[in-house]
CSV table of C-alpha atoms and ligand atoms in Angstrom, one decimal:
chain,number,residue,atom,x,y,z
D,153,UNK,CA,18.4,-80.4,-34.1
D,154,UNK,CA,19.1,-81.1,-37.6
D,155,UNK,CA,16.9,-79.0,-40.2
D,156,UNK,CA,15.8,-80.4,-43.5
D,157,UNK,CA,13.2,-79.5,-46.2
D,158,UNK,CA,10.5,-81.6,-47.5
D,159,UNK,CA,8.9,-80.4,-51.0
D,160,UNK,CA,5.3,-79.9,-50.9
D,161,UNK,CA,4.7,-78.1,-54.1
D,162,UNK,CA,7.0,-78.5,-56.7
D,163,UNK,CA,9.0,-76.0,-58.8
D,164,UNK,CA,6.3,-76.7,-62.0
D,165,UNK,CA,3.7,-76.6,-60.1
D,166,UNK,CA,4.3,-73.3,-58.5
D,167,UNK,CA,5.6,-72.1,-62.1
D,168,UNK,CA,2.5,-73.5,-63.8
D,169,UNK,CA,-0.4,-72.0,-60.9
D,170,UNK,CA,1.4,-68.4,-61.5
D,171,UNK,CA,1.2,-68.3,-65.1
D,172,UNK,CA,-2.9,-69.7,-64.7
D,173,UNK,CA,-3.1,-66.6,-62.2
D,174,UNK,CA,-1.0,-64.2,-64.5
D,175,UNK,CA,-4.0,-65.2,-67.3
D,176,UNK,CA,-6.7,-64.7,-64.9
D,177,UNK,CA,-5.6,-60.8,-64.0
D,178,UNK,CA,-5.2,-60.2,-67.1
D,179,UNK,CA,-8.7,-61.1,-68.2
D,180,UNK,CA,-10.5,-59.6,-65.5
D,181,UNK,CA,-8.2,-56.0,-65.9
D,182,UNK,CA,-8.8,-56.2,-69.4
D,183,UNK,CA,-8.8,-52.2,-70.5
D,184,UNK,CA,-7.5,-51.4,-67.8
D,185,UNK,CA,-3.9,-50.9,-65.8
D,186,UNK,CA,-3.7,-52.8,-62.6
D,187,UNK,CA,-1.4,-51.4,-59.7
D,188,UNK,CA,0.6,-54.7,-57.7
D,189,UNK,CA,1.2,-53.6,-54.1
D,190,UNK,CA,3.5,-56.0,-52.6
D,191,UNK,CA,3.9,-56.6,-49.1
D,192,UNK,CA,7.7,-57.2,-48.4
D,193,UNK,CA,9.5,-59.4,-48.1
D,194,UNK,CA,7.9,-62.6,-48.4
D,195,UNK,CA,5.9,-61.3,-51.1
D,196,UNK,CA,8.5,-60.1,-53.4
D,197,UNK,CA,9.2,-63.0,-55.1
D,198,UNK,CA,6.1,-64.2,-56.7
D,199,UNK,CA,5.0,-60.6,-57.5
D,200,UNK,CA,8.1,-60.8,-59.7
D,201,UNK,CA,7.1,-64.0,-61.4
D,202,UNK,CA,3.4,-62.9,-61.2
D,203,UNK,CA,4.0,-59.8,-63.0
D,204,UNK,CA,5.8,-61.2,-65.8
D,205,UNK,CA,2.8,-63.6,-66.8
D,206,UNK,CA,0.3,-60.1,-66.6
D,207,UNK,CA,-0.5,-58.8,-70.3
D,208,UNK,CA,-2.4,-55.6,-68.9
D,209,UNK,CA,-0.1,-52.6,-67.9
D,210,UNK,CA,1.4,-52.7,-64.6
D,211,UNK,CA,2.8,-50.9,-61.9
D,212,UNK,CA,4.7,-51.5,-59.0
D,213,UNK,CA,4.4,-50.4,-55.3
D,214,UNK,CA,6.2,-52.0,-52.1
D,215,UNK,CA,5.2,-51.4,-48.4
D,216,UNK,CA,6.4,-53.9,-45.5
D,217,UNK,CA,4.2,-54.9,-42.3
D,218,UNK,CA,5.3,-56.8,-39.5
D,219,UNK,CA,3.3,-59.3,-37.5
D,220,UNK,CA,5.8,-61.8,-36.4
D,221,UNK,CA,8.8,-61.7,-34.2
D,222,UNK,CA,12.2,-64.3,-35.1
D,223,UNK,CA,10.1,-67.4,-34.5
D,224,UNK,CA,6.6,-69.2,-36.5
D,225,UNK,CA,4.2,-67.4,-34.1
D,226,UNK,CA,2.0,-64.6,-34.8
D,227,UNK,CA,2.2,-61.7,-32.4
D,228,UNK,CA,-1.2,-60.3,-33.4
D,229,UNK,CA,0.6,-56.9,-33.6
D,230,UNK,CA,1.0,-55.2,-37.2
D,231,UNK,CA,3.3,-52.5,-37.7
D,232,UNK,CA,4.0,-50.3,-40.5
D,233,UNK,CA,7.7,-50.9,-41.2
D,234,UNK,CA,7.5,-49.3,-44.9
D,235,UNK,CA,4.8,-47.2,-46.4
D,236,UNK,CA,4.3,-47.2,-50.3
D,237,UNK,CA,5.9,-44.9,-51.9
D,238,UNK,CA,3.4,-43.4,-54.6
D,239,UNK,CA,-0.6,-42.5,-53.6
D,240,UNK,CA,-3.2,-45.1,-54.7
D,241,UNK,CA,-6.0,-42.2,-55.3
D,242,UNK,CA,-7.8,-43.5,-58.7
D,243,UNK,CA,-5.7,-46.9,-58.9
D,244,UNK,CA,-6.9,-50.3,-59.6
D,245,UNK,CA,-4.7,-52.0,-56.8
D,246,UNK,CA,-4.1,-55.4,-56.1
D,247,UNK,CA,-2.7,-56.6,-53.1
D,248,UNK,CA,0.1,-58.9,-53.4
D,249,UNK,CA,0.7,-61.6,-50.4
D,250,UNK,CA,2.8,-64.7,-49.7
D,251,UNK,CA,0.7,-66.2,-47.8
D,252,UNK,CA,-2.3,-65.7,-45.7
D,253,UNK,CA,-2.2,-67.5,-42.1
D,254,UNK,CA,-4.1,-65.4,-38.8
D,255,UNK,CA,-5.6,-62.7,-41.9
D,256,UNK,CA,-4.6,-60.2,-39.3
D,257,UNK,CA,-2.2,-58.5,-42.0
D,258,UNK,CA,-4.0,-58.4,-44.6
D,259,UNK,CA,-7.2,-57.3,-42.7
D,260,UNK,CA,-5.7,-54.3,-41.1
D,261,UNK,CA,-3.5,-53.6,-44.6
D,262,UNK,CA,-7.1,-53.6,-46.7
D,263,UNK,CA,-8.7,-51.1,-44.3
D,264,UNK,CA,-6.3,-48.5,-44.7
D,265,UNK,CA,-5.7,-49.0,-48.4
D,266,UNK,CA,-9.0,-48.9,-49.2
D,267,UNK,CA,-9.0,-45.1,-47.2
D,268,UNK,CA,-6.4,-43.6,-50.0
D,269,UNK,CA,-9.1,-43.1,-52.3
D,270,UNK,CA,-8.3,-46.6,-55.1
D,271,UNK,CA,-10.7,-47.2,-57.3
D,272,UNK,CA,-10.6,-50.9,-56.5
D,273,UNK,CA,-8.5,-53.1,-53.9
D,274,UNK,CA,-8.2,-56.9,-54.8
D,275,UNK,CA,-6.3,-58.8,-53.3
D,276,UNK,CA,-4.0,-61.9,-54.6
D,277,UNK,CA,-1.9,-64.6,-52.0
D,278,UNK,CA,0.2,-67.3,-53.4
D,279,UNK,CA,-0.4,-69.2,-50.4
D,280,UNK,CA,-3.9,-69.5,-48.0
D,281,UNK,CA,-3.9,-71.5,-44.9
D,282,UNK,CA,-7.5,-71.1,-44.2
D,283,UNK,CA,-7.7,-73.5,-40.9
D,284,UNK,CA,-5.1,-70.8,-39.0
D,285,UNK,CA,-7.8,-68.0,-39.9
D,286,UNK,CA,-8.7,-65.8,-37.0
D,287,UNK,CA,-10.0,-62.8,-38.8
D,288,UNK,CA,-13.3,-62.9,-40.5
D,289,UNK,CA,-14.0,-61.2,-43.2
D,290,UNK,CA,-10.7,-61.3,-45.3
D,291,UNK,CA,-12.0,-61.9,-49.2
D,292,UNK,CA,-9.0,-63.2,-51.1
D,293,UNK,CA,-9.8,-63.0,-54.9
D,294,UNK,CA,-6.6,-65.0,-56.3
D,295,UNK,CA,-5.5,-68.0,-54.3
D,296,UNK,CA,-2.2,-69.9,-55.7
D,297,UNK,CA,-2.5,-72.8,-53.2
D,298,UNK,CA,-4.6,-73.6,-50.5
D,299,UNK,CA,-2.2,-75.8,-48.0
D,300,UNK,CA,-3.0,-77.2,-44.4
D,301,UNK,CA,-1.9,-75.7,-41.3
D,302,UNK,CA,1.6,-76.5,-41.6
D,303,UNK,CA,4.7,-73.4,-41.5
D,304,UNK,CA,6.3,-73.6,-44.9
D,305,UNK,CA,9.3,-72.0,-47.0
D,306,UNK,CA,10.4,-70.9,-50.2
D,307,UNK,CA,9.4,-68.9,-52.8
D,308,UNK,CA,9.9,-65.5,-50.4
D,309,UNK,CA,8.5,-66.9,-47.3
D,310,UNK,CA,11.0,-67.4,-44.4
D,311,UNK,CA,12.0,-69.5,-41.5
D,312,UNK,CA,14.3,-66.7,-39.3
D,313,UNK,CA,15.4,-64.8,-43.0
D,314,UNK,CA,16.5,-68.1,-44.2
D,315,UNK,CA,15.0,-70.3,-47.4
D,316,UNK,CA,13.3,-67.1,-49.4
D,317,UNK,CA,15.5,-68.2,-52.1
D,318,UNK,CA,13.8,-71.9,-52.8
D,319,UNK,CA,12.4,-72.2,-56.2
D,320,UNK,CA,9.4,-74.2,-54.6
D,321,UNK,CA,7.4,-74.4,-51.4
D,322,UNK,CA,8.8,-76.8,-48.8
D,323,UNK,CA,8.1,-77.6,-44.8
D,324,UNK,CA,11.0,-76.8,-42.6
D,325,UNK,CA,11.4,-80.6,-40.6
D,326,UNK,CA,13.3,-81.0,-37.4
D,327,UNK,CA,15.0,-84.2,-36.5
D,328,UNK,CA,17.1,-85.0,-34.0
D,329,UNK,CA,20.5,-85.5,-34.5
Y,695,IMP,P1,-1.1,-63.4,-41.0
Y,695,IMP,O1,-1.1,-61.9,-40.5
Y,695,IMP,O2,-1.2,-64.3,-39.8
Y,695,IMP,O3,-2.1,-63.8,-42.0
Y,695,IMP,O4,0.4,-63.7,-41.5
Y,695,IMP,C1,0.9,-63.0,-42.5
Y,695,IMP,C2,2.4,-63.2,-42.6
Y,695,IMP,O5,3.0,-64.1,-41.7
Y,695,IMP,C3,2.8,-63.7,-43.9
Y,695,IMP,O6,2.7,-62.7,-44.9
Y,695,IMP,C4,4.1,-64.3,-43.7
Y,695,IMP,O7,5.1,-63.3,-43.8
Y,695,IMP,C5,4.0,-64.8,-42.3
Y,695,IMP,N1,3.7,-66.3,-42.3
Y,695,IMP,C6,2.5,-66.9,-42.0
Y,695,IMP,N2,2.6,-68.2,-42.2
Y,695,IMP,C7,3.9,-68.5,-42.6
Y,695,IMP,C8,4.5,-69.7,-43.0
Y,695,IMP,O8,4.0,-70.8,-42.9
Y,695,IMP,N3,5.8,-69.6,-43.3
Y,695,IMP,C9,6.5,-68.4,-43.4
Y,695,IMP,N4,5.9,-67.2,-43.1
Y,695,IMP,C10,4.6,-67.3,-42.7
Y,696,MG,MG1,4.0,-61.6,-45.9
């Protein structure tokens, strides 16, 4: 099997949806300093370019959670692989995801946040595939994209540790050879 990927949202795009994001933080922090948790890896990269385009002042946290094994299934299981280093008592924190498939992470990452004491937990995804959704409940308050139910790379997101480094989102095809 031969691997190729197709673009589904451009470079721009991605550049120009981040910067309209960047804007929209930094209206609704206005006066006040917003704390980005980022959930590793696949996260890591648009944080970056996420925090650049925020005019508020910023901090940075990073904690990684595992829910999936080598392949594009969910295991339903979530693990704490890496907690954050600093407490989030008094914090304004926002939540910083890849993408948002099952909600499964992000459900079970909001609830213990939220018991550290934060003032505020918000959370922000680049990416939302809301037909994979099996959690109820998950309130997303910064969507980049939503995108159909189809496993994509790029940007930080991964197919087996591989494509994190593409500059825009694309879907992993498999053809024969
Ligand atoms: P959830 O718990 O099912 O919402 O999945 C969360 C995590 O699964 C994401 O943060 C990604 O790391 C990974 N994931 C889900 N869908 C995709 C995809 O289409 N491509 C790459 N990784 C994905
Ligand atoms: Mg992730």
């Amino acid at each position: 099997m031969a691997e190729t990927i197709r673009v589904m949202i451009p470079e721009d795009e991605v550049d120009k949806r981040i910067a309209e994001l960047g804007a929209a933080i930094s209206r609704d922090y206005a006066g006040k300093a917003v704390h980005l948790v980022c959930v590793l890896k696949g996260g890591a990269t648009f944080m970056c370019e996420l925090a650049k385009r925020i005019t508020v002042p910023v901090s940075f946290d990073f904690m990684s959670v595992s829910s999936y094994g080598a392949g594009t299934k969910s295991s339903g299981v979530v693990r704490i692989v890496k907690d954050l280093d600093e407490p989030l008592e008094g914090k304004e924190v926002l939540v910083v995801e890849d993408i948002i498939d099952s909600g499964r992470t992000l459900s079970y990452l909001v609830d213990m946040l939220k018991k550290r004491g934060p003032k505020s937990v918000h959370l922000c995804t680049l990416l939302d595939k809301p037909d994979r959704r099996v959690v109820e409940g998950v309130v997303v308050d910064y969507v980049g994209f939503t995108i159909p139910d189809e496993f994509v790379v790029g940007y930080g997101l991964d197919y087996d540790q591989r494509y994190r480094n593409l500059p825009y989102i694309g879907v992993v095809e498999f053809t024969e050879e």
